[in-house]
Amino acid sequence: LTMMITGVVGNALAMLLVSRSYRAKESRRKRSFLLCIGSLALTDLLGQLLTSPIVISVYLSDRAWDAIDPSGHLCAFFGFSMTVFGLCPLFIASAMAVERTLAIRAPHWYASHMKTQVTKAVLLSIWLAGCAFALLPVTGLGRYALQWPGTWCFISTGDSQLTGSLFFASTFAVLGLFSLLVTVACNLATIEALVSRCRTKATASRSSKEWGRITMETLIQLLGIMCVLSACWSPLLV
């Protein structure tokens, strides 16, 4: 319960701060990045609101999951939510890393092509793709099963003889690991570009200092998100 409250409050505050920054005139250059951060916070918030109350209710009831959910529909919904709100944050983090890499390494292309409409379309595509993938068990490809200690459901990994279940579980892991690798690679490329630029173009102008401050802020945010996502999701992906 404490973790749920902390997560909800933290994400709500993050969305509030992002909303204020997004409306500020001086933040026009990083609105795409702010959209990604806000979407990441919103996605995480929705995931917590849809899954945590179920876990807490089952635990407090002191009853077996099958007794509470004999039809299995609640388990399927929980597994669907875990899959959607597991993949989408990873993909959004990757999109943020790619966005920063383009902004740093290809600023002219970024300024002419990366509009807020493009960012919104990418984010919408991520959510739709996540939902479509999570709905595959409805078509018979894979399934969601109760997980230890009996208070939550996720992708079944015990049906090694069933090709559909193996494919679904393996695809989830591959997609998650791929997004983490993209995030790490893009962040390293961004860091390398920043270090090179600092070495070759040292200037004390106000605009350069402002650019450097904004870049370092977003880079620190990216690294923090990357570390948190890697720590939280790597055990489920490997």
PDB file of N, CA and C in Angstrom, residues 9 174 216:
ATOM      1  N   VAL A   9       1.557   9.308  -5.953  1.00  0.00           N
ATOM      2  CA  VAL A   9       1.903  10.699  -5.633  1.00  0.00           C
ATOM      3  C   VAL A   9       3.089  11.169  -6.475  1.00  0.00           C
ATOM      4  N   VAL A 174      12.047 -10.484 -25.718  1.00  0.00           N
ATOM      5  CA  VAL A 174      12.890  -9.909 -26.774  1.00  0.00           C
ATOM      6  C   VAL A 174      12.573  -8.431 -26.975  1.00  0.00           C
ATOM      7  N   MET A 216      22.122  18.769 -20.037  1.00  0.00           N
ATOM      8  CA  MET A 216      22.541  17.961 -18.899  1.00  0.00           C
ATOM      9  C   MET A 216      21.347  17.536 -18.057  1.00  0.00           C
TER      10      MET A 216
END
